[in-house]
């Protein structure tokens, strides 16, 4: 016992010293409790109050994250809580992206007619989302395998609850069930990989010299198998092939604002986690597996190529808006993997910009789809015929968002793709890797393919007329205003990307 006392004292001191670097997460914890208690105290009358508290508290969290971005010098990395988490520029940028998008979603939830009319109300939903954001922060900072698993599970449990939130709705229940089954399998696979790495090395710290030294003496095939299981769990969060099968059904069955959540926040945090997992390999300049047959850059390149092809070509055949956006989201995951495969600071910078503008555009696209669902009760692209003349402002905003998602010039999506291509080409000039060239070629081809399914919406809105167009409805004004603002931002960030890159 006496031998343990100095260690306990040192650990307590480390915890106390780490708290000032954990302020946004402490705010999120307090906010989660406050929203939960507000719901319990006021019951059905608490919806507006919970929404106000959640959005106001999220603003405070964003301020704290920006403060961390300002105070922590660029290039510096600080570990907290005994090496469980790391705080550096990239992690803070990912936290800021998820927090801004979470704030938008917290405002958006109440604008969906089906969610608003649900007997349960929205109070529980705000509580779940705030709790999930804490998990997203954990994923962005985790460098210990235990912290990795805890962060992933916090987000996963929240996602399951959100997907099945509309109890009584058959599609929502089916979406929740499928998500739970696939999620449980992915979680078990990832945990098995973590347990193998721990058994091989005797440590959970990815950056520990002990882990790298121990793994060099283990059978290479065993290490490869363990890392593959770990990566498969992360692939589930970012909806990359082969862990993408659940995406279209879950996204279609969930409420549209929940689809906006599932298609952006867990994916962005998943990329932050992927970076944390592969960083030890980049820093050490060698793979964990001391075997020339395994090259992490080749693995990520192949994964990116297959994911781009699978997502974009499957989206071509979709007529449901949410399913089309689900498959296109898989394609965007593959494109984002291009930036990760560079293993460079330029690639990371391009990745943060790309994911943020993708998140904005995807949420705006689902908001606009939600508008037509509210006003016309339609979810099929073919039913949009002639509605561009009935709802001109909404339709023009929809076209701008589609332009950004496609990557056509002047939009932020185009700038994001240019930054990713530039980062990959810079590394290609140094390494002359055939896989990087294959990535760029696939990215260019699938971008053209994306134009063919994204253009279906503008085509139906403006170029296919109907005989009779009834008077315009005045519903969902908030969706019109907010989606139009996002569409304008996508143009502004496309023309003036420095406004965004300086912050991220």
mmCIF file with all atom_site columns, C-alpha atoms in Angstrom, residues 10-25 68 72 77-88 91-92 95 137-138 140-144 147 205 207:
data_model
loop_
_atom_site.group_PDB
_atom_site.id
_atom_site.type_symbol
_atom_site.label_atom_id
_atom_site.label_alt_id
_atom_site.label_comp_id
_atom_site.label_asym_id
_atom_site.label_entity_id
_atom_site.label_seq_id
_atom_site.pdbx_PDB_ins_code
_atom_site.Cartn_x
_atom_site.Cartn_y
_atom_site.Cartn_z
_atom_site.occupancy
_atom_site.B_iso_or_equiv
_atom_site.pdbx_formal_charge
_atom_site.auth_seq_id
_atom_site.auth_comp_id
_atom_site.auth_asym_id
_atom_site.auth_atom_id
_atom_site.pdbx_PDB_model_num
ATOM 1  C CA . UNK A 1 10  ? 1.082   11.774 -8.852  1.00 0.00 ? 10  UNK A CA 1
ATOM 2  C CA . UNK A 1 11  ? -2.060  10.630 -10.646 1.00 0.00 ? 11  UNK A CA 1
ATOM 3  C CA . UNK A 1 12  ? -4.270  13.002 -8.650  1.00 0.00 ? 12  UNK A CA 1
ATOM 4  C CA . UNK A 1 13  ? -1.919  15.880 -9.411  1.00 0.00 ? 13  UNK A CA 1
ATOM 5  C CA . UNK A 1 14  ? -2.006  14.977 -13.107 1.00 0.00 ? 14  UNK A CA 1
ATOM 6  C CA . UNK A 1 15  ? -5.823  14.941 -13.067 1.00 0.00 ? 15  UNK A CA 1
ATOM 7  C CA . UNK A 1 16  ? -6.002  18.333 -11.387 1.00 0.00 ? 16  UNK A CA 1
ATOM 8  C CA . UNK A 1 17  ? -3.482  19.808 -13.825 1.00 0.00 ? 17  UNK A CA 1
ATOM 9  C CA . UNK A 1 18  ? -5.432  18.364 -16.769 1.00 0.00 ? 18  UNK A CA 1
ATOM 10 C CA . UNK A 1 19  ? -8.763  19.915 -15.793 1.00 0.00 ? 19  UNK A CA 1
ATOM 11 C CA . UNK A 1 20  ? -7.947  23.360 -17.217 1.00 0.00 ? 20  UNK A CA 1
ATOM 12 C CA . UNK A 1 21  ? -7.357  21.708 -20.605 1.00 0.00 ? 21  UNK A CA 1
ATOM 13 C CA . UNK A 1 22  ? -10.666 19.857 -20.324 1.00 0.00 ? 22  UNK A CA 1
ATOM 14 C CA . UNK A 1 23  ? -12.928 22.897 -19.904 1.00 0.00 ? 23  UNK A CA 1
ATOM 15 C CA . UNK A 1 24  ? -15.137 22.400 -23.040 1.00 0.00 ? 24  UNK A CA 1
ATOM 16 C CA . UNK A 1 25  ? -15.816 18.822 -21.986 1.00 0.00 ? 25  UNK A CA 1
ATOM 17 C CA . UNK A 1 68  ? -8.241  26.538 -26.687 1.00 0.00 ? 68  UNK A CA 1
ATOM 18 C CA . UNK A 1 72  ? -2.488  26.435 -27.652 1.00 0.00 ? 72  UNK A CA 1
ATOM 19 C CA . UNK A 1 77  ? 0.550   18.755 -28.367 1.00 0.00 ? 77  UNK A CA 1
ATOM 20 C CA . UNK A 1 78  ? -0.393  18.284 -24.726 1.00 0.00 ? 78  UNK A CA 1
ATOM 21 C CA . UNK A 1 79  ? -1.485  14.964 -23.205 1.00 0.00 ? 79  UNK A CA 1
ATOM 22 C CA . UNK A 1 80  ? -4.065  14.975 -20.449 1.00 0.00 ? 80  UNK A CA 1
ATOM 23 C CA . UNK A 1 81  ? -5.249  12.491 -17.820 1.00 0.00 ? 81  UNK A CA 1
ATOM 24 C CA . UNK A 1 82  ? -2.144  10.352 -17.850 1.00 0.00 ? 82  UNK A CA 1
ATOM 25 C CA . UNK A 1 83  ? -1.877  10.076 -21.628 1.00 0.00 ? 83  UNK A CA 1
ATOM 26 C CA . UNK A 1 84  ? -5.485  9.050  -22.201 1.00 0.00 ? 84  UNK A CA 1
ATOM 27 C CA . UNK A 1 85  ? -6.244  12.075 -24.401 1.00 0.00 ? 85  UNK A CA 1
ATOM 28 C CA . UNK A 1 86  ? -4.222  14.519 -26.472 1.00 0.00 ? 86  UNK A CA 1
ATOM 29 C CA . UNK A 1 87  ? -4.885  18.161 -27.235 1.00 0.00 ? 87  UNK A CA 1
ATOM 30 C CA . UNK A 1 88  ? -3.383  19.688 -30.374 1.00 0.00 ? 88  UNK A CA 1
ATOM 31 C CA . UNK A 1 91  ? -8.040  17.748 -32.434 1.00 0.00 ? 91  UNK A CA 1
ATOM 32 C CA . UNK A 1 92  ? -9.305  21.227 -31.521 1.00 0.00 ? 92  UNK A CA 1
ATOM 33 C CA . UNK A 1 95  ? -13.969 19.599 -31.996 1.00 0.00 ? 95  UNK A CA 1
ATOM 34 C CA . UNK A 1 137 ? -14.852 15.266 -28.284 1.00 0.00 ? 137 UNK A CA 1
ATOM 35 C CA . UNK A 1 138 ? -13.450 12.078 -26.756 1.00 0.00 ? 138 UNK A CA 1
ATOM 36 C CA . UNK A 1 140 ? -11.194 13.589 -31.470 1.00 0.00 ? 140 UNK A CA 1
ATOM 37 C CA . UNK A 1 141 ? -8.695  13.485 -28.583 1.00 0.00 ? 141 UNK A CA 1
ATOM 38 C CA . UNK A 1 142 ? -8.354  9.761  -27.772 1.00 0.00 ? 142 UNK A CA 1
ATOM 39 C CA . UNK A 1 143 ? -4.873  8.230  -28.003 1.00 0.00 ? 143 UNK A CA 1
ATOM 40 C CA . UNK A 1 144 ? -5.436  5.445  -25.473 1.00 0.00 ? 144 UNK A CA 1
ATOM 41 C CA . UNK A 1 147 ? -10.494 6.129  -24.378 1.00 0.00 ? 147 UNK A CA 1
ATOM 42 C CA . UNK A 1 205 ? -1.299  3.687  -25.068 1.00 0.00 ? 205 UNK A CA 1
ATOM 43 C CA . UNK A 1 207 ? 2.069   6.376  -28.445 1.00 0.00 ? 207 UNK A CA 1
#
